JSON list of C-alpha atoms in Angstrom, two decimals:
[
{"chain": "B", "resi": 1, "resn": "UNK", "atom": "CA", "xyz": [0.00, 0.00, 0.00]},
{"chain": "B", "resi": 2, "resn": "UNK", "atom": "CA", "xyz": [1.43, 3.05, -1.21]},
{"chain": "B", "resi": 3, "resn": "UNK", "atom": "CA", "xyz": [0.88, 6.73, 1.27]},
{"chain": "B", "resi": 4, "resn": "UNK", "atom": "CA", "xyz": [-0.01, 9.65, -0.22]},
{"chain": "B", "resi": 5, "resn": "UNK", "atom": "CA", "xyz": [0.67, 13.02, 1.01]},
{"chain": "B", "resi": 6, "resn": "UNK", "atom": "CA", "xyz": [-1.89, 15.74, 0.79]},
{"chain": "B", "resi": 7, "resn": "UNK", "atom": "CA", "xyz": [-0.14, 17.43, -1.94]},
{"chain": "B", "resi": 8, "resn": "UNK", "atom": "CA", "xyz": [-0.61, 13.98, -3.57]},
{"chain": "B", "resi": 9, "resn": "UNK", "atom": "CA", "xyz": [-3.84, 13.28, -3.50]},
{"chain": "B", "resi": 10, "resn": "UNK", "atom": "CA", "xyz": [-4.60, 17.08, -4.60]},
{"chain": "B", "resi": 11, "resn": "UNK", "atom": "CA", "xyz": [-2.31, 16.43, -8.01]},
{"chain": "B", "resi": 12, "resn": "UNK", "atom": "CA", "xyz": [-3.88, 13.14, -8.73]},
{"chain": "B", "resi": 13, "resn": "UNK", "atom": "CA", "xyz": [-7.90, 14.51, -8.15]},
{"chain": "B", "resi": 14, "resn": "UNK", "atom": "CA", "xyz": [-7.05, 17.16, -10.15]},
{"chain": "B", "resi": 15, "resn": "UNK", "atom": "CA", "xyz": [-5.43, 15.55, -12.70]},
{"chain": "B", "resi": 16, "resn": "UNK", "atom": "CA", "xyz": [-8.62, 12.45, -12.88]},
{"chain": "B", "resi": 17, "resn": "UNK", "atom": "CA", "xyz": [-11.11, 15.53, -12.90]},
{"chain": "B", "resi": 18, "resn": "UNK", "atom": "CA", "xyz": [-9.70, 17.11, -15.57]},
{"chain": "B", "resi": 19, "resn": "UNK", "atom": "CA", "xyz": [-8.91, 13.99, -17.98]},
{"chain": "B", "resi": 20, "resn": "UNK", "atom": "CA", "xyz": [-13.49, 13.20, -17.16]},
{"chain": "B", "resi": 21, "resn": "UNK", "atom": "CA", "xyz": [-14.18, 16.47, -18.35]},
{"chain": "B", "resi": 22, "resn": "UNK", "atom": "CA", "xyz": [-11.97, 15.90, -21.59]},
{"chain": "B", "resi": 23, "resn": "UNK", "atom": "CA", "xyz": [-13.62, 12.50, -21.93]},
{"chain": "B", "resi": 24, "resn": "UNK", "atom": "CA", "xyz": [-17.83, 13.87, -21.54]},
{"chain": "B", "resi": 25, "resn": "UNK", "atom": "CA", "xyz": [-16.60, 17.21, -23.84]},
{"chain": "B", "resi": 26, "resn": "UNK", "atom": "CA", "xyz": [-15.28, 14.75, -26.30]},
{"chain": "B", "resi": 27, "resn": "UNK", "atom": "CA", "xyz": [-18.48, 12.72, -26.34]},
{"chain": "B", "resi": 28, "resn": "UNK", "atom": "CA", "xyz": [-20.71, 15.42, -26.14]},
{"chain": "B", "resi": 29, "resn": "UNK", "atom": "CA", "xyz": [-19.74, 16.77, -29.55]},
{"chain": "B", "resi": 30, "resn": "UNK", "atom": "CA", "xyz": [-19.76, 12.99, -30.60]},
{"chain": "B", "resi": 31, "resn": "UNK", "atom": "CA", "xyz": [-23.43, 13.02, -29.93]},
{"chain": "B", "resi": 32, "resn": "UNK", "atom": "CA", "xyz": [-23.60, 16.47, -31.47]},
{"chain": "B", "resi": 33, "resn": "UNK", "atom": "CA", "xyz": [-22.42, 14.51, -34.71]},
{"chain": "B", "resi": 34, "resn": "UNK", "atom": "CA", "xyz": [-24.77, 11.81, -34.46]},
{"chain": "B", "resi": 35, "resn": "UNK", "atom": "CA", "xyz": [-27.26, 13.72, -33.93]},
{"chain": "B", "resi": 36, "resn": "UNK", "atom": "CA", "xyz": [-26.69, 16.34, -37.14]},
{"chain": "B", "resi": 37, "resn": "UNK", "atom": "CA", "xyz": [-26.51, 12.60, -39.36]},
{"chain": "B", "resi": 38, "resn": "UNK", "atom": "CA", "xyz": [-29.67, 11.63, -37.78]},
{"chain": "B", "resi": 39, "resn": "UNK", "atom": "CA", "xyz": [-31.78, 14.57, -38.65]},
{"chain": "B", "resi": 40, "resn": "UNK", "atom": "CA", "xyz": [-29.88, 14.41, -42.10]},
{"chain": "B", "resi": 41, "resn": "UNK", "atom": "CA", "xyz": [-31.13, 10.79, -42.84]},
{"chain": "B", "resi": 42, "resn": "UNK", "atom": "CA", "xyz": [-34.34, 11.32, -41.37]},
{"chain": "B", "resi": 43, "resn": "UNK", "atom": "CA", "xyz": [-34.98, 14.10, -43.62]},
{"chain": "B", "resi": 44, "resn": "UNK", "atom": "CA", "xyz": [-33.85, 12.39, -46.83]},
{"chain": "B", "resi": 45, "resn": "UNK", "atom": "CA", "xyz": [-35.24, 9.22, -46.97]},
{"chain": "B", "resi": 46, "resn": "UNK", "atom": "CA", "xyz": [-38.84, 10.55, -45.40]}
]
């Protein structure tokens, strides 16, 4: 088991919160993308 100082733990939640709020950015304009196809195909072929 490893100790971690306060310092530590600071660096490493910082670090984890800021690689989740890459990660939901990242699939929010994923879903932005789907979503633009969607209404494109749904718009065509109706």
């Amino acid at each position: 088991m490893i100790t971690l100082s306060d310092d530590e733990v600071a660096l490493i939640r910082s670090l984890l919160t800021s690689l989740r709020s890459i990660k939901v950015r990242d699939i929010d304009k994923a879903l932005v993308i789907l979503a633009r196809n969607d209404a494109k195909t749904n718009r065509g072929g109706n």
